[in-house]
Amino acid sequence: MSAPSSTPPVQEEKQAPENEGLAGNTGLEIAGPTPSSSRFQVDLVAEAASAADKTPSTDSTLASGDKATPEGSEPAAGGEAKGRFRVVNFMDPSGASPPEVVPAEGFQNGDTVMSEGSLHSSTGGQHHYHYDTHTNTYYLRTFGHNTIDAVPNIDFYRQSAAPLGDKLIRPTLSELHDELDKDGFANGDELSPAEEAAAKEAAEPKGAVKFGWIKGVLVRCMLNIWGVMLFIRMSWIVGQAGIVLSCVIVLMATVVTTITGLSTSAIATNGFVRGGGAYYLISRSLGPEFGGSIGLIFAFANAVAVAMYVVGFAETSVDCIMTDEINDIRIIGTITIILLLGISMAGMEWEAKAQIFLLVVLITAIFNYFIGSFIPLKSKESQGFFGYDSAIMMENMGPDFRGTESFFSVFAIFFPAATGILAGANISGDLSDPQLAIPRGTLLAILITGIVYLGVAISTGSCIVRDATGNGNDTLSTQFMANCTDAACKFGYDFSYCKGDDGHYNCRYGLQNDFQVMSIVSGFSPIITAGIFSATLSSALASLVSAPKVFQALCKDNIYPGLEMFAKGYGKNNEPLRGYILTFCIALAFILIGNYAGPYKGVHLTFKFYNMWVSLAGAVLCCVVMFVINWWAALMTNVIVMGLYIYVSYKKPDVNWGSSTQALTYHQALTHSLHLSSVEDHIKNFRPQCLVMTGYPNSRPALLHLVHAFTKNVGLMICGHVRTGSRRPNFKELSNDQTRYQRWLLKNETKAFYTPVFADDMRQGTQYLLQAAGLGRLRPNTLVIGYKSDWRDGDMMNVETYIHMIHDAFDFQYGSVVFRLKEGLDVSHISEQVISLFEDAASCPVLILVSDIALFCHTDKSPQRLNVADQRLLDASQLFKRKQGKGTVDVWWLFDDGGLTLLIPYLLTNKKKWKDCKIRVFIGGKINRIDHDRRAMATLLSKFRIDFSDINVLGDINTKPKKENVTAFEEMIEPYRLNEDDMEQDTAEAQKASEPWRITDNELELYRAKTNRQIRLNELLKEHSSTANLIVMSMPLARKGAVSSALYMSWLETLSKDLPPLLLVRGNHQSVLTFYS
């Protein structure tokens, strides 16, 4: 695990050696930052020259371990100055000097002028003038007095600098509330890294071309929705489905696109929209998983759509001027797409002008058709056009599906035309006001194009018959007219020859047969051809612009690795030139291949103006339409999207867009937490939920890894950190640390929460955490601390605090766990060396990775290496991160604490890294009952369904320990004895009161047997478990108020010294195991 580069654990103060083992992290830095130019600042500040009291502070990391972090001491800045007043005067925007006299009346705000006399401090302090570089607007006229407290302003709520207005930073709470530092500024922060990144991302080059809702959205959507479908396929759809069903098809498509348009509008109006179109909207609403998967498919679909539209243009051209169809389509298509690429790369301004021109041509063609429909000509009657007539309308009212066509197949042909509604949203980054342009332009385009499609369907069905021969001689004589029932018979034509004896139709004209029938009806047919060219080219141009911009936004978010090169933009409009080239290559490849398929596009989000079930209905409709159009293509698309979704979910990109997925996750977590609180605890659902006193999480990796091994996916783990010793705690720094180290835990795949607190001392901070950590049922039930291996080197009052932490845990009905690793736990002092090396990284040719904790510099002349002790400590810190080989976890279950001593190793050996380790159980017993006790324990473990490899009954547990070990114990405790028999009673009582940790003679004699038991157990542990991977042992208890801290600490020291990794465990004596179902 690597420490975060921003704030490593060593950025603390030095703490006294006596605090070692308590994971103390002492010291607070409150440095006044240089005010950001975008912040509101005071125009005039007068302050006393007297400096604030500078008190070195200490910070104690509340996690038990063996070594504290050595650090430099730094005085706390920003102390309260005597006689300092903050004075605010207006500054004339023209640059005039501030007024010499300010109103003498008193003001109510803490940051306002107190009186005229407050301009000068009693000590004759100098005035400091600070001019606000962002605005000179203060609020005297609003509130009647000077204040930097800002009134509500929409610009405060912008995410970053935006085309709609500059981002303003309101005065922070620190600037309004905190005391001033010695330079007259409040102890506030500058822009956060996230704010700076957002501001940098949003900064727009001056002179960028932006479009309004008509030019940017309405025009593009209309061109894409109308398309070539209007002139070539609409008449055929009417011939197949009839007027009624054709109108139903148009209305169904309109309903689907309207719901999609409303959903798109909802997101566009719920926040500022950047470039990326549909991808941006989906990703910011549903998260990177949905956005990344759909966005990539969407960009590719637009690239393929370019080929489809260009081929449509080329096919029309070939019909007009050439004969070699396949190669001519390729030649014309290649030339066309090169020209379109040139227009696109010339810039959005030229592309917009081309779109306007194409729209004019398209609208002219539409009017040309409707005008021609009112001008029937005799020469056109043989081709099926007779002008508006009720007989023709009634004949064409119903369907006449031929061949394999059906309602859904005809609908599938029409629906892709309606998907052009996202053409405007796809250039969201080039819109002057996307929040206004996207809803207005998209919905209006759907309305206008829907009306035109309905008009064309009714018009063509009312003036053109389904079949016509094109032969002017196919007229009826008077004698046969009575037997003719077709609508054409009314006008003297007999087109019954169109239907052959085999049931197939063989005529070239009419709604069913001639795709160019609208050219026949129109007033001037070349204009219809121009309209077809306009429709295909405009759609191709829109897709050629959309695909690179969507892809560029996707690449900027770095969802998929290796695509960063396409994120770069050029010019004042940040044009994705590389994306244009890529789209050109994809489209050209499909043109040359010669197989063309239209893309399917459509997404559905939420919208506040209607019920959420409307969006769900729209989503279902879209899915149905996909499978109606082409079931295998829809299935393949869904599989691809699902694969991309799984990939992005697995990768977990480091983005935070406030998506609805996040909101849903929060809602579910809250709902389940509340529901869980209403359910009583049950023994079958007990899990060790650990409050682990780690200090900074990366300070004690061995402790973190071991506890995480048996809580991962099973129980709660909270990394507790008590910071003490500061007269003025910096809560802002504490909050920043909480965010920083929570991210560090997530980055290192540690499923835990980091919870720091400020407290006067270690015990008080631990009590805070024991009482307040967690939420509802998700609260810790077990305190885990590191062993205080340096307890004999410092102030024994720290041992008193350490032991009372264990007592407090029992008082709160917590279980307690003490972990000892003979090499030590705290590696923060090694991390400090890493920081100094990173600072000198420029002079270091090679950085050697020693572990995930530390990097070290290596040169050919003098490689920098760790000393032996630190190297062992560093190696041991990674012991539990590695897979454990074949070995044993020895459980010394000497006292029944409810089963926690047995449950922890059971959970541990169920994990992948520990599965090769077998559980050996050691229990106390009598020599004459060893077999009986073994069978009884085997029965109990079987009922608990706990696998074990061996059970050892220790019949000699009460044997007297070796004399040399007893002597060593007595020598160890000698400095901590009170020796009250050698002094007067009053003196002894006074010393005991001032040094409560001292061991009395009476106490030592009273607990002589218990002392000998700890010595003997250590001998047995060395005899039986010296090769174990881990020892889990019942922790000895000491009655509060009866056993001194020094004696209890001596028991723990004697019991656990010179052993493999050891967990001393004591549950709260409530059952945590059961064999009942």
GROMACS .gro file of N, CA and C in nm, residues 628-746:
model
  357
  628VAL      N    1  -3.779  -0.534  -3.299
  628VAL     CA    2  -3.868  -0.535  -3.416
  628VAL      C    3  -3.789  -0.504  -3.542
  629ILE      N    4  -3.699  -0.408  -3.531
  629ILE     CA    5  -3.621  -0.367  -3.649
  629ILE      C    6  -3.529  -0.480  -3.694
  630ASN      N    7  -3.453  -0.536  -3.599
  630ASN     CA    8  -3.360  -0.643  -3.633
  630ASN      C    9  -3.322  -0.713  -3.504
  631TRP      N   10  -3.376  -0.830  -3.480
  631TRP     CA   11  -3.359  -0.893  -3.349
  631TRP      C   12  -3.215  -0.934  -3.323
  632TRP      N   13  -3.146  -0.986  -3.425
  632TRP     CA   14  -3.010  -1.032  -3.399
  632TRP      C   15  -2.914  -0.915  -3.380
  633ALA      N   16  -2.937  -0.806  -3.454
  633ALA     CA   17  -2.853  -0.688  -3.435
  633ALA      C   18  -2.877  -0.627  -3.297
  634ALA      N   19  -3.005  -0.626  -3.255
  634ALA     CA   20  -3.038  -0.574  -3.122
  634ALA      C   21  -2.974  -0.659  -3.013
  635LEU      N   22  -2.980  -0.790  -3.031
  635LEU     CA   23  -2.921  -0.881  -2.933
  635LEU      C   24  -2.770  -0.861  -2.925
  636MET      N   25  -2.706  -0.849  -3.040
  636MET     CA   26  -2.562  -0.831  -3.043
  636MET      C   27  -2.523  -0.697  -2.980
  637THR      N   28  -2.602  -0.593  -3.007
  637THR     CA   29  -2.574  -0.461  -2.948
  637THR      C   30  -2.585  -0.466  -2.797
  638ASN      N   31  -2.688  -0.533  -2.748
  638ASN     CA   32  -2.706  -0.544  -2.603
  638ASN      C   33  -2.592  -0.621  -2.538
  639VAL      N   34  -2.546  -0.724  -2.604
  639VAL     CA   35  -2.433  -0.801  -2.550
  639VAL      C   36  -2.308  -0.715  -2.543
  640ILE      N   37  -2.282  -0.636  -2.649
  640ILE     CA   38  -2.165  -0.548  -2.650
  640ILE      C   39  -2.176  -0.443  -2.540
  641VAL      N   40  -2.293  -0.381  -2.529
  641VAL     CA   41  -2.313  -0.280  -2.425
  641VAL      C   42  -2.295  -0.340  -2.286
  642MET      N   43  -2.347  -0.460  -2.267
  642MET     CA   44  -2.333  -0.526  -2.137
  642MET      C   45  -2.187  -0.556  -2.107
  643GLY      N   46  -2.112  -0.600  -2.209
  643GLY     CA   47  -1.970  -0.626  -2.189
  643GLY      C   48  -1.893  -0.500  -2.151
  644LEU      N   49  -1.922  -0.390  -2.220
  644LEU     CA   50  -1.857  -0.263  -2.187
  644LEU      C   51  -1.897  -0.216  -2.047
  645TYR      N   52  -2.023  -0.237  -2.013
  645TYR     CA   53  -2.071  -0.197  -1.880
  645TYR      C   54  -1.996  -0.274  -1.771
  646ILE      N   55  -1.980  -0.404  -1.792
  646ILE     CA   56  -1.909  -0.486  -1.693
  646ILE      C   57  -1.764  -0.442  -1.682
  647TYR      N   58  -1.703  -0.410  -1.795
  647TYR     CA   59  -1.563  -0.365  -1.793
  647TYR      C   60  -1.547  -0.236  -1.713
  648VAL      N   61  -1.632  -0.138  -1.742
  648VAL     CA   62  -1.621  -0.010  -1.671
  648VAL      C   63  -1.653  -0.027  -1.523
  649SER      N   64  -1.751  -0.113  -1.492
  649SER     CA   65  -1.783  -0.139  -1.351
  649SER      C   66  -1.665  -0.201  -1.279
  650TYR      N   67  -1.595  -0.291  -1.348
  650TYR     CA   68  -1.479  -0.355  -1.287
  650TYR      C   69  -1.363  -0.257  -1.272
  651LYS      N   70  -1.345  -0.173  -1.371
  651LYS     CA   71  -1.234  -0.077  -1.366
  651LYS      C   72  -1.257   0.031  -1.262
  652LYS      N   73  -1.383   0.068  -1.237
  652LYS     CA   74  -1.420   0.171  -1.140
  652LYS      C   75  -1.341   0.299  -1.163
  653PRO      N   76  -1.372   0.372  -1.270
  653PRO     CA   77  -1.299   0.497  -1.297
  653PRO      C   78  -1.320   0.596  -1.184
  654ASP      N   79  -1.215   0.673  -1.155
  654ASP     CA   80  -1.219   0.768  -1.043
  654ASP      C   81  -1.290   0.895  -1.087
  655VAL      N   82  -1.421   0.888  -1.097
  655VAL     CA   83  -1.502   1.004  -1.136
  655VAL      C   84  -1.617   1.018  -1.038
  656ASN      N   85  -1.664   1.138  -1.024
  656ASN     CA   86  -1.778   1.164  -0.937
  656ASN      C   87  -1.867   1.266  -1.006
  657TRP      N   88  -1.972   1.217  -1.070
  657TRP     CA   89  -2.059   1.303  -1.149
  657TRP      C   90  -2.197   1.320  -1.087
  658GLY      N   91  -2.214   1.268  -0.965
  658GLY     CA   92  -2.345   1.282  -0.903
  658GLY      C   93  -2.454   1.211  -0.980
  659SER      N   94  -2.426   1.091  -1.027
  659SER     CA   95  -2.521   1.018  -1.111
  659SER      C   96  -2.637   0.964  -1.029
  660SER      N   97  -2.742   0.926  -1.098
  660SER     CA   98  -2.857   0.867  -1.031
  660SER      C   99  -2.822   0.733  -0.969
  661THR      N  100  -2.719   0.667  -1.022
  661THR     CA  101  -2.675   0.542  -0.962
  661THR      C  102  -2.624   0.566  -0.820
  662GLN      N  103  -2.550   0.676  -0.803
  662GLN     CA  104  -2.504   0.712  -0.669
  662GLN      C  105  -2.621   0.742  -0.578
  663ALA      N  106  -2.717   0.815  -0.629
  663ALA     CA  107  -2.834   0.848  -0.548
  663ALA      C  108  -2.910   0.722  -0.508
  664LEU      N  109  -2.922   0.628  -0.601
  664LEU     CA  110  -2.992   0.503  -0.572
  664LEU      C  111  -2.915   0.422  -0.467
  665THR      N  112  -2.783   0.419  -0.481
  665THR     CA  113  -2.701   0.347  -0.384
  665THR      C  114  -2.718   0.405  -0.244
  666TYR      N  115  -2.716   0.537  -0.236
  666TYR     CA  116  -2.735   0.602  -0.106
  666TYR      C  117  -2.873   0.570  -0.049
  667HIS      N  118  -2.974   0.578  -0.133
  667HIS     CA  119  -3.110   0.552  -0.086
  667HIS      C  120  -3.124   0.409  -0.036
  668GLN      N  121  -3.066   0.315  -0.108
  668GLN     CA  122  -3.074   0.177  -0.065
  668GLN      C  123  -2.999   0.154   0.065
  669ALA      N  124  -2.879   0.216   0.076
  669ALA     CA  125  -2.801   0.201   0.198
  669ALA      C  126  -2.876   0.259   0.317
  670LEU      N  127  -2.937   0.376   0.299
  670LEU     CA  128  -3.013   0.439   0.406
  670LEU      C  129  -3.133   0.354   0.445
  671THR      N  130  -3.205   0.305   0.345
  671THR     CA  131  -3.323   0.224   0.372
  671THR      C  132  -3.287   0.096   0.447
  672HIS      N  133  -3.181   0.029   0.401
  672HIS     CA  134  -3.141  -0.096   0.466
  672HIS      C  135  -3.086  -0.071   0.606
  673SER      N  136  -3.017   0.041   0.625
  673SER     CA  137  -2.964   0.073   0.758
  673SER      C  138  -3.078   0.096   0.856
  674LEU      N  139  -3.180   0.169   0.813
  674LEU     CA  140  -3.295   0.192   0.900
  674LEU      C  141  -3.371   0.062   0.927
  675HIS      N  142  -3.384  -0.018   0.823
  675HIS     CA  143  -3.454  -0.146   0.842
  675HIS      C  144  -3.376  -0.236   0.937
  676LEU      N  145  -3.244  -0.235   0.924
  676LEU     CA  146  -3.160  -0.317   1.011
  676LEU      C  147  -3.172  -0.274   1.156
  677SER      N  148  -3.190  -0.144   1.177
  677SER     CA  149  -3.201  -0.094   1.314
  677SER      C  150  -3.329  -0.140   1.383
  678SER      N  151  -3.426  -0.178   1.305
  678SER     CA  152  -3.553  -0.222   1.364
  678SER      C  153  -3.554  -0.371   1.395
  679VAL      N  154  -3.445  -0.439   1.364
  679VAL     CA  155  -3.436  -0.583   1.386
  679VAL      C  156  -3.341  -0.609   1.503
  680GLU      N  157  -3.383  -0.692   1.595
  680GLU     CA  158  -3.298  -0.725   1.709
  680GLU      C  159  -3.177  -0.807   1.664
  681ASP      N  160  -3.066  -0.791   1.738
  681ASP     CA  161  -2.947  -0.870   1.708
  681ASP      C  162  -2.974  -1.018   1.733
  682HIS      N  163  -2.913  -1.100   1.652
  682HIS     CA  164  -2.924  -1.245   1.670
  682HIS      C  165  -2.785  -1.305   1.665
  683ILE      N  166  -2.765  -1.404   1.746
  683ILE     CA  167  -2.632  -1.464   1.759
  683ILE      C  168  -2.582  -1.520   1.626
  684LYS      N  169  -2.674  -1.569   1.542
  684LYS     CA  170  -2.632  -1.627   1.414
  684LYS      C  171  -2.578  -1.522   1.318
  685ASN      N  172  -2.616  -1.398   1.339
  685ASN     CA  173  -2.573  -1.291   1.249
  685ASN      C  174  -2.459  -1.209   1.308
  686PHE      N  175  -2.401  -1.255   1.417
  686PHE     CA  176  -2.292  -1.178   1.476
  686PHE      C  177  -2.169  -1.181   1.387
  687ARG      N  178  -2.108  -1.067   1.372
  687ARG     CA  179  -1.981  -1.054   1.303
  687ARG      C  180  -1.892  -0.961   1.383
  688PRO      N  181  -1.762  -0.988   1.386
  688PRO     CA  182  -1.673  -0.892   1.454
  688PRO      C  183  -1.667  -0.761   1.375
  689GLN      N  184  -1.722  -0.657   1.434
  689GLN     CA  185  -1.720  -0.525   1.372
  689GLN      C  186  -1.619  -0.441   1.449
  690CYS      N  187  -1.505  -0.419   1.385
  690CYS     CA  188  -1.386  -0.377   1.457
  690CYS      C  189  -1.359  -0.228   1.447
  691LEU      N  190  -1.333  -0.169   1.562
  691LEU     CA  191  -1.278  -0.035   1.569
  691LEU      C  192  -1.128  -0.052   1.587
  692VAL      N  193  -1.052  -0.031   1.482
  692VAL     CA  194  -0.908  -0.059   1.480
  692VAL      C  195  -0.833   0.072   1.497
  693MET      N  196  -0.756   0.082   1.602
  693MET     CA  197  -0.684   0.206   1.630
  693MET      C  198  -0.554   0.208   1.550
  694THR      N  199  -0.566   0.250   1.424
  694THR     CA  200  -0.452   0.248   1.333
  694THR      C  201  -0.379   0.380   1.327
  695GLY      N  202  -0.441   0.488   1.376
  695GLY     CA  203  -0.387   0.619   1.341
  695GLY      C  204  -0.413   0.641   1.193
  696TYR      N  205  -0.317   0.701   1.123
  696TYR     CA  206  -0.329   0.705   0.978
  696TYR      C  207  -0.327   0.560   0.926
  697PRO      N  208  -0.418   0.525   0.837
  697PRO     CA  209  -0.430   0.383   0.795
  697PRO      C  210  -0.301   0.324   0.740
  698ASN      N  211  -0.218   0.407   0.676
  698ASN     CA  212  -0.095   0.351   0.618
  698ASN      C  213   0.021   0.354   0.716
  699SER      N  214  -0.004   0.387   0.842
  699SER     CA  215   0.103   0.387   0.941
  699SER      C  216   0.131   0.248   0.995
  700ARG      N  217   0.029   0.165   1.003
  700ARG     CA  218   0.043   0.032   1.062
  700ARG      C  219  -0.018  -0.072   0.969
  701PRO      N  220   0.047  -0.100   0.857
  701PRO     CA  221  -0.011  -0.189   0.755
  701PRO      C  222  -0.036  -0.330   0.805
  702ALA      N  223   0.050  -0.384   0.891
  702ALA     CA  224   0.030  -0.521   0.938
  702ALA      C  225  -0.101  -0.532   1.016
  703LEU      N  226  -0.126  -0.435   1.104
  703LEU     CA  227  -0.250  -0.433   1.180
  703LEU      C  228  -0.371  -0.419   1.087
  704LEU      N  229  -0.358  -0.331   0.989
  704LEU     CA  230  -0.467  -0.307   0.894
  704LEU      C  231  -0.496  -0.433   0.812
  705HIS      N  232  -0.392  -0.497   0.760
  705HIS     CA  233  -0.411  -0.614   0.674
  705HIS      C  234  -0.470  -0.731   0.751
  706LEU      N  235  -0.424  -0.753   0.873
  706LEU     CA  236  -0.472  -0.868   0.948
  706LEU      C  237  -0.620  -0.853   0.983
  707VAL      N  238  -0.659  -0.736   1.032
  707VAL     CA  239  -0.800  -0.717   1.068
  707VAL      C  240  -0.887  -0.720   0.942
  708HIS      N  241  -0.836  -0.660   0.835
  708HIS     CA  242  -0.912  -0.661   0.710
  708HIS      C  243  -0.931  -0.804   0.659
  709ALA      N  244  -0.836  -0.892   0.688
  709ALA     CA  245  -0.845  -1.030   0.641
  709ALA      C  246  -0.967  -1.101   0.697
  710PHE      N  247  -1.005  -1.072   0.823
  710PHE     CA  248  -1.121  -1.143   0.877
  710PHE      C  249  -1.248  -1.058   0.883
  711THR      N  250  -1.240  -0.932   0.840
  711THR     CA  251  -1.362  -0.851   0.832
  711THR      C  252  -1.408  -0.826   0.689
  712LYS      N  253  -1.322  -0.847   0.590
  712LYS     CA  254  -1.357  -0.819   0.451
  712LYS      C  255  -1.481  -0.898   0.409
  713ASN      N  256  -1.580  -0.825   0.359
  713ASN     CA  257  -1.707  -0.883   0.311
  713ASN      C  258  -1.784  -0.956   0.421
  714VAL      N  259  -1.742  -0.941   0.543
  714VAL     CA  260  -1.809  -1.010   0.653
  714VAL      C  261  -1.854  -0.912   0.760
  715GLY      N  262  -1.763  -0.826   0.804
  715GLY     CA  263  -1.793  -0.735   0.913
  715GLY      C  264  -1.746  -0.594   0.885
  716LEU      N  265  -1.778  -0.506   0.975
  716LEU     CA  266  -1.743  -0.365   0.964
  716LEU      C  267  -1.601  -0.342   1.016
  717MET      N  268  -1.529  -0.253   0.952
  717MET     CA  269  -1.397  -0.215   0.998
  717MET      C  270  -1.385  -0.063   0.993
  718ILE      N  271  -1.356  -0.005   1.109
  718ILE     CA  272  -1.337   0.140   1.118
  718ILE      C  273  -1.196   0.167   1.167
  719CYS      N  274  -1.121   0.244   1.091
  719CYS     CA  275  -0.985   0.282   1.132
  719CYS      C  276  -0.995   0.408   1.218
  720GLY      N  277  -0.977   0.391   1.347
  720GLY     CA  278  -0.988   0.504   1.439
  720GLY      C  279  -0.856   0.578   1.453
  721HIS      N  280  -0.865   0.709   1.469
  721HIS     CA  281  -0.746   0.793   1.480
  721HIS      C  282  -0.777   0.908   1.574
  722VAL      N  283  -0.707   0.911   1.687
  722VAL     CA  284  -0.726   1.019   1.784
  722VAL      C  285  -0.608   1.114   1.772
  723ARG      N  286  -0.639   1.241   1.750
  723ARG     CA  287  -0.535   1.343   1.742
  723ARG      C  288  -0.550   1.433   1.863
  724THR      N  289  -0.443   1.444   1.938
  724THR     CA  290  -0.449   1.510   2.067
  724THR      C  291  -0.343   1.619   2.078
  725GLY      N  292  -0.355   1.694   2.187
  725GLY     CA  293  -0.248   1.786   2.225
  725GLY      C  294  -0.255   1.922   2.165
  726SER      N  295  -0.349   1.950   2.075
  726SER     CA  296  -0.355   2.082   2.013
  726SER      C  297  -0.448   2.173   2.092
  727ARG      N  298  -0.398   2.292   2.124
  727ARG     CA  299  -0.482   2.387   2.194
  727ARG      C  300  -0.594   2.436   2.105
  728ARG      N  301  -0.565   2.445   1.976
  728ARG     CA  302  -0.665   2.491   1.880
  728ARG      C  303  -0.673   2.389   1.765
  729PRO      N  304  -0.756   2.290   1.776
  729PRO     CA  305  -0.763   2.186   1.671
  729PRO      C  306  -0.810   2.244   1.539
  730ASN      N  307  -0.749   2.199   1.432
  730ASN     CA  308  -0.785   2.241   1.297
  730ASN      C  309  -0.883   2.139   1.239
  731PHE      N  310  -1.011   2.169   1.254
  731PHE     CA  311  -1.112   2.073   1.210
  731PHE      C  312  -1.120   2.063   1.059
  732LYS      N  313  -1.080   2.170   0.990
  732LYS     CA  314  -1.079   2.163   0.844
  732LYS      C  315  -0.975   2.063   0.796
  733GLU      N  316  -0.860   2.066   0.860
  733GLU     CA  317  -0.755   1.969   0.826
  733GLU      C  318  -0.802   1.827   0.857
  734LEU      N  319  -0.874   1.813   0.968
  734LEU     CA  320  -0.926   1.682   1.004
  734LEU      C  321  -1.023   1.631   0.898
  735SER      N  322  -1.110   1.720   0.849
  735SER     CA  323  -1.205   1.681   0.745
  735SER      C  324  -1.134   1.644   0.616
  736ASN      N  325  -1.031   1.720   0.580
  736ASN     CA  326  -0.955   1.689   0.458
  736ASN      C  327  -0.885   1.554   0.471
  737ASP      N  328  -0.830   1.528   0.591
  737ASP     CA  329  -0.763   1.400   0.613
  737ASP      C  330  -0.862   1.284   0.602
  738GLN      N  331  -0.982   1.306   0.651
  738GLN     CA  332  -1.082   1.200   0.645
  738GLN      C  333  -1.113   1.164   0.500
  739THR      N  334  -1.128   1.267   0.416
  739THR     CA  335  -1.154   1.242   0.274
  739THR      C  336  -1.035   1.176   0.207
  740ARG      N  337  -0.916   1.226   0.239
  740ARG     CA  338  -0.794   1.178   0.173
  740ARG      C  339  -0.767   1.031   0.205
  741TYR      N  340  -0.777   0.996   0.332
  741TYR     CA  341  -0.742   0.859   0.369
  741TYR      C  342  -0.854   0.761   0.343
  742GLN      N  343  -0.977   0.811   0.333
  742GLN     CA  344  -1.084   0.721   0.288
  742GLN      C  345  -1.060   0.682   0.143
  743ARG      N  346  -1.015   0.778   0.063
  743ARG     CA  347  -0.980   0.746  -0.076
  743ARG      C  348  -0.862   0.651  -0.081
  744TRP      N  349  -0.768   0.670   0.011
  744TRP     CA  350  -0.651   0.582   0.014
  744TRP      C  351  -0.694   0.438   0.043
  745LEU      N  352  -0.787   0.421   0.136
  745LEU     CA  353  -0.838   0.287   0.167
  745LEU      C  354  -0.905   0.225   0.045
  746LEU      N  355  -0.987   0.303  -0.024
  746LEU     CA  356  -1.055   0.252  -0.142
  746LEU      C  357  -0.956   0.216  -0.251
   0.00000   0.00000   0.00000
